Tab-separated table of C-alpha atoms and ligand atoms in Angstrom:
chain	number	residue	atom	x	y	z
A	142	MET	CA	31.222	86.250	-103.938
A	143	SER	CA	28.994	84.507	-106.456
A	144	ASP	CA	29.089	81.302	-104.616
A	145	LYS	CA	27.510	80.649	-101.354
A	146	TYR	CA	29.990	79.126	-98.900
A	147	VAL	CA	27.902	76.156	-97.700
A	148	HIS	CA	29.737	75.572	-94.085
A	149	GLY	CA	29.092	79.641	-93.503
A	150	TYR	CA	30.919	81.716	-91.159
A	151	HIS	CA	29.757	80.633	-87.559
A	152	PRO	CA	32.109	80.698	-84.977
A	153	ARG	CA	31.373	76.713	-84.346
A	154	GLU	CA	32.588	76.164	-87.859
A	155	ASN	CA	35.896	78.490	-87.303
A	156	GLU	CA	36.331	76.141	-84.356
A	157	ARG	CA	35.922	73.160	-86.472
A	158	LEU	CA	38.390	74.288	-89.165
A	159	HIS	CA	41.133	74.746	-86.444
A	160	ASP	CA	40.416	71.131	-85.331
A	161	GLN	CA	40.318	69.915	-88.927
A	162	ALA	CA	43.826	71.466	-89.392
A	163	GLY	CA	45.171	70.311	-86.028
A	164	THR	CA	44.347	66.576	-86.290
A	165	LEU	CA	45.512	66.790	-90.064
A	166	VAL	CA	48.555	68.729	-89.654
A	167	ASP	CA	50.992	65.739	-90.392
A	168	LEU	CA	49.042	64.458	-93.004
A	169	LEU	CA	48.413	67.434	-94.908
A	170	HIS	CA	51.857	69.338	-94.148
A	171	SER	CA	54.383	66.699	-93.807
A	172	ASP	CA	55.852	67.425	-96.900
A	173	THR	CA	55.108	71.036	-97.301
A	174	LYS	CA	58.633	73.337	-96.961
A	175	TYR	CA	58.968	76.429	-98.523
A	176	ALA	CA	62.637	77.779	-99.232
A	177	ARG	CA	64.092	80.563	-97.696
A	178	GLY	CA	62.990	83.903	-99.394
A	179	SER	CA	60.224	82.594	-101.387
A	180	SER	CA	57.025	83.860	-101.664
A	181	VAL	CA	54.195	82.434	-101.414
A	182	LEU	CA	50.346	83.029	-101.859
A	183	GLU	CA	47.738	81.238	-99.741
A	184	ALA	CA	44.384	81.693	-101.408
A	185	GLY	CA	41.163	81.093	-99.369
A	186	CYS	CA	43.015	80.969	-95.891
A	187	GLY	CA	39.696	81.139	-93.911
A	188	VAL	CA	40.557	81.620	-90.064
A	189	GLY	CA	43.991	81.026	-90.560
A	190	ALA	CA	44.140	76.927	-89.434
A	191	GLN	CA	46.403	76.109	-92.123
A	192	THR	CA	48.095	79.309	-92.174
A	193	VAL	CA	49.715	79.144	-88.820
A	194	THR	CA	51.631	75.785	-89.583
A	195	LEU	CA	52.549	76.796	-93.142
A	196	ALA	CA	54.229	79.801	-91.540
A	197	GLN	CA	56.009	77.823	-88.761
A	198	ARG	CA	57.324	75.278	-90.925
A	199	SER	CA	58.780	77.678	-93.350
A	200	PRO	CA	59.882	80.461	-91.384
A	201	ASP	CA	62.151	81.825	-93.705
A	202	ALA	CA	59.451	82.072	-96.523
A	203	ARG	CA	56.893	85.230	-97.042
A	204	PHE	CA	52.943	84.240	-96.991
A	205	MET	CA	50.395	86.681	-98.430
A	206	SER	CA	47.020	84.773	-97.391
A	207	VAL	CA	43.925	85.935	-98.749
A	208	ASP	CA	40.367	85.231	-98.039
A	209	VAL	CA	36.992	86.492	-99.280
A	210	SER	CA	35.643	87.138	-95.640
A	211	ALA	CA	37.012	90.089	-93.914
A	212	ASP	CA	35.917	88.508	-90.473
A	213	SER	CA	37.928	85.408	-91.552
A	214	ILE	CA	40.341	87.742	-92.209
A	215	ALA	CA	40.325	89.238	-88.782
A	216	GLU	CA	40.515	85.933	-87.409
A	217	ALA	CA	43.323	84.649	-89.071
A	218	ARG	CA	45.319	87.624	-87.922
A	219	ARG	CA	44.473	87.464	-84.463
A	220	ARG	CA	45.130	83.564	-84.489
A	221	ALA	CA	48.875	84.628	-86.431
A	222	ASP	CA	49.550	87.540	-83.955
A	223	ARG	CA	49.038	84.835	-80.944
A	224	ALA	CA	51.152	82.628	-82.494
A	225	GLY	CA	54.100	85.148	-82.962
A	226	LEU	CA	54.199	85.011	-86.802
A	227	THR	CA	55.943	87.811	-88.536
A	228	ASN	CA	56.297	86.163	-92.140
A	229	VAL	CA	52.541	86.463	-93.096
A	230	GLU	CA	50.434	89.432	-94.445
A	231	PHE	CA	46.600	89.250	-94.531
A	232	ARG	CA	44.369	90.699	-97.304
A	233	ARG	CA	40.756	90.389	-97.873
A	234	ALA	CA	40.178	89.463	-101.670
A	235	ASP	CA	38.700	87.457	-103.938
A	236	ILE	CA	40.495	84.991	-106.183
A	237	PHE	CA	38.802	85.759	-109.068
A	238	ALA	CA	39.835	89.583	-108.357
A	239	LEU	CA	43.194	89.117	-106.658
A	240	PRO	CA	45.515	92.590	-106.553
A	241	PHE	CA	48.381	91.039	-107.398
A	242	ASN	CA	50.628	91.320	-110.365
A	243	ALA	CA	51.428	88.656	-112.876
A	244	GLU	CA	54.071	86.081	-111.683
A	245	ALA	CA	54.303	87.554	-108.380
A	246	PHE	CA	54.790	84.499	-106.253
A	247	ASP	CA	56.909	81.445	-106.438
A	248	HIS	CA	54.278	79.139	-104.817
A	249	VAL	CA	50.552	78.791	-104.298
A	250	PHE	CA	48.693	77.179	-101.404
A	251	VAL	CA	45.288	76.239	-101.585
A	252	CYS	CA	43.463	73.878	-99.240
A	253	PHE	CA	39.537	72.945	-99.211
A	254	VAL	CA	38.608	75.817	-101.274
A	255	LEU	CA	38.254	74.763	-105.178
A	256	GLU	CA	35.301	72.580	-103.339
A	257	HIS	CA	33.394	75.454	-102.702
A	258	LEU	CA	33.611	77.354	-105.978
A	259	SER	CA	31.241	77.079	-109.166
A	260	ARG	CA	34.516	77.604	-111.457
A	261	PRO	CA	37.268	75.859	-110.042
A	262	LEU	CA	39.110	75.442	-113.329
A	263	GLU	CA	38.817	79.460	-113.890
A	264	ALA	CA	40.213	79.841	-110.215
A	265	LEU	CA	43.198	77.638	-110.834
A	266	ALA	CA	43.827	79.924	-114.271
A	267	VAL	CA	44.003	82.581	-112.579
A	268	LEU	CA	46.359	81.291	-109.555
A	269	LYS	CA	48.750	80.168	-112.508
A	270	ARG	CA	48.780	83.645	-113.928
A	271	LEU	CA	50.227	84.926	-110.406
A	272	LEU	CA	52.916	82.129	-110.602
A	273	ARG	CA	56.670	82.775	-111.592
A	274	ALA	CA	57.914	80.626	-114.368
A	275	GLY	CA	59.205	77.348	-112.377
A	276	GLY	CA	56.741	77.961	-109.570
A	277	THR	CA	54.405	75.477	-107.995
A	278	ILE	CA	50.810	75.381	-106.816
A	279	THR	CA	49.801	72.686	-103.844
A	280	VAL	CA	45.830	71.903	-104.093
A	281	ILE	CA	44.482	70.174	-100.987
A	282	GLU	CA	40.984	69.071	-101.411
A	283	GLY	CA	38.419	66.731	-99.973
A	284	ASP	CA	36.210	64.146	-101.622
A	285	HIS	CA	33.299	62.989	-99.236
A	286	GLY	CA	32.260	60.016	-101.583
A	287	SER	CA	35.442	58.302	-100.580
A	288	THR	CA	33.745	57.459	-97.293
A	289	TYR	CA	33.847	53.883	-96.046
A	290	PHE	CA	32.454	52.450	-92.560
A	291	HIS	CA	32.558	49.275	-90.620
A	292	PRO	CA	29.941	48.049	-89.861
A	293	ASP	CA	28.533	49.843	-92.909
A	294	SER	CA	25.951	52.645	-92.467
A	295	LEU	CA	23.301	53.754	-94.701
A	296	GLU	CA	22.198	56.349	-92.685
A	297	ALA	CA	26.016	58.052	-92.495
A	298	HIS	CA	25.980	57.572	-96.547
A	299	ALA	CA	22.527	59.203	-96.613
A	300	ALA	CA	23.759	62.115	-94.573
A	301	ILE	CA	26.929	62.641	-96.422
A	302	GLN	CA	24.850	62.393	-99.384
A	303	CYS	CA	22.694	65.485	-98.261
A	304	GLN	CA	26.154	67.453	-98.055
A	305	VAL	CA	27.180	66.514	-101.175
A	306	MET	CA	23.891	67.989	-102.646
A	307	LEU	CA	23.743	71.038	-100.465
A	308	GLN	CA	27.527	71.730	-101.558
A	309	ARG	CA	26.465	71.675	-105.122
A	310	GLU	CA	23.199	73.538	-104.840
A	311	ALA	CA	25.657	76.095	-103.360
A	312	GLY	CA	27.464	75.941	-106.207
A	313	GLY	CA	30.287	73.870	-105.228
A	314	ASN	CA	31.621	70.093	-105.535
A	315	ALA	CA	32.116	68.039	-102.598
A	316	LEU	CA	33.573	65.077	-105.103
A	317	ILE	CA	36.031	67.559	-106.045
A	318	GLY	CA	38.978	65.523	-104.936
A	319	ARG	CA	38.901	63.064	-107.797
A	320	GLN	CA	38.734	65.769	-110.408
A	321	LEU	CA	41.919	67.482	-109.189
A	322	TYR	CA	44.254	65.875	-111.775
A	323	PRO	CA	42.301	66.845	-115.095
A	324	LEU	CA	41.491	70.417	-113.373
A	325	LEU	CA	44.973	70.983	-113.233
A	326	VAL	CA	46.104	69.619	-116.216
A	327	GLU	CA	43.402	71.506	-118.002
A	328	ALA	CA	44.414	74.686	-116.209
A	329	GLY	CA	47.789	74.471	-117.900
A	330	PHE	CA	49.930	73.196	-115.158
A	331	ASP	CA	52.674	70.705	-116.213
A	332	ALA	CA	54.135	67.831	-113.896
A	333	VAL	CA	51.140	67.488	-112.065
A	334	ARG	CA	51.261	64.728	-109.588
A	335	VAL	CA	48.396	63.599	-107.543
A	336	ILE	CA	49.105	61.969	-103.829
A	337	PRO	CA	45.717	60.478	-102.534
A	338	ARG	CA	45.944	61.036	-98.525
A	339	MET	CA	43.963	58.644	-96.435
A	340	VAL	CA	42.489	59.055	-93.033
A	341	TYR	CA	41.897	55.889	-91.203
A	342	VAL	CA	40.331	55.665	-88.037
A	343	ASP	CA	39.441	53.050	-85.500
A	344	SER	CA	39.082	52.937	-81.866
A	345	SER	CA	42.710	52.235	-81.057
A	346	ARG	CA	43.481	55.885	-82.572
A	347	PRO	CA	41.526	57.937	-79.759
A	348	ASP	CA	43.079	61.274	-80.914
A	349	LEU	CA	41.682	60.748	-84.641
A	350	VAL	CA	38.018	59.433	-83.143
A	351	ASP	CA	38.086	62.825	-81.426
A	352	GLY	CA	40.224	65.147	-83.548
A	353	PHE	CA	39.020	63.392	-87.217
A	354	THR	CA	35.553	61.869	-86.756
A	355	ARG	CA	33.884	63.719	-84.463
A	356	LYS	CA	35.353	67.076	-84.402
A	357	THR	CA	35.870	67.484	-88.121
A	358	PHE	CA	33.804	65.251	-90.271
A	359	THR	CA	30.634	64.769	-88.032
A	360	ALA	CA	30.809	68.085	-87.080
A	361	MET	CA	30.818	69.134	-90.826
A	362	ILE	CA	27.950	67.161	-92.014
B	509	SAM	C1	36.674	75.309	-96.034
B	509	SAM	S1	37.202	77.003	-95.822
B	509	SAM	C2	39.280	76.525	-96.100
B	509	SAM	C3	39.672	77.650	-94.943
B	509	SAM	C4	41.411	77.104	-94.877
B	509	SAM	N1	41.984	77.129	-96.264
B	509	SAM	C5	41.396	76.109	-94.073
B	509	SAM	O1	41.755	74.882	-94.601
B	509	SAM	O2	41.453	75.971	-92.925
B	509	SAM	C6	37.126	77.621	-97.462
B	509	SAM	C7	37.266	79.173	-97.271
B	509	SAM	O3	37.414	79.750	-98.913
B	509	SAM	C8	36.887	81.022	-98.467
B	509	SAM	N2	36.539	81.494	-100.398
B	509	SAM	C9	35.518	80.952	-100.830
B	509	SAM	N3	35.505	81.397	-102.217
B	509	SAM	C10	36.293	82.332	-101.947
B	509	SAM	C11	36.878	83.142	-102.832
B	509	SAM	N4	36.156	83.353	-104.173
B	509	SAM	N5	37.847	84.001	-102.914
B	509	SAM	C12	38.463	83.999	-101.888
B	509	SAM	N6	38.234	83.017	-100.795
B	509	SAM	C13	37.029	82.255	-100.812
B	509	SAM	C14	35.814	80.994	-97.716
B	509	SAM	O4	35.651	82.415	-97.308
B	509	SAM	C15	36.331	79.840	-96.773
B	509	SAM	O5	36.805	80.987	-95.944
């Protein structure tokens, strides 16, 4: 992998990915359901934090989940086995050298991956070639520049800015959310639709204070 994955593969980060997926499950997955018999490529599945939700919500679809990290794939397999999933296959593979034929999939799912790549446009073009005519791609990415606080906190913004800079130095782009439309259009996708999803947290939502603010966002920074 030429890009350096800024969050690394420490067990605490693996746990954070599961916390993130768990706390955002409805926000991210409420409208993702794949039809019976369809084949879905999940590119950059990490430790399988999104995979379990995807496969459980579309039990009659078949998933091929890949990641460049062999350790993450091994962990994802363990998770899927524990969840009793039978509709997912995992493979270690780099998005830029995927071992699949053109038009092999009906759908592609990408979550929090393009933001770590120095060539996100090329990655989208690669994924597009793997889609059958009429297939779809779902891309979920963050945008750390869209964070607001009350009371406002210069320290919090400065800490986030450090993350943005570190990710940039590692070849990625923590502000990629705002670029998804032009990237997808330039990669040749049509009927592109961007749906901004907001995470709003205050103390009347203790689950999100814990699951998102503490265990997902602050833990990442
Ligand atoms: C933030 S994690 C997201 C994992 C998962 N999609 C999720 O939402 O929990 C980003 C993942 O992208 C993977 N990745 C980075 N570059 C990759 C590449 N070139 N090919 C495949 N996977 C890659 C990393 O190994 C890491 O597991």
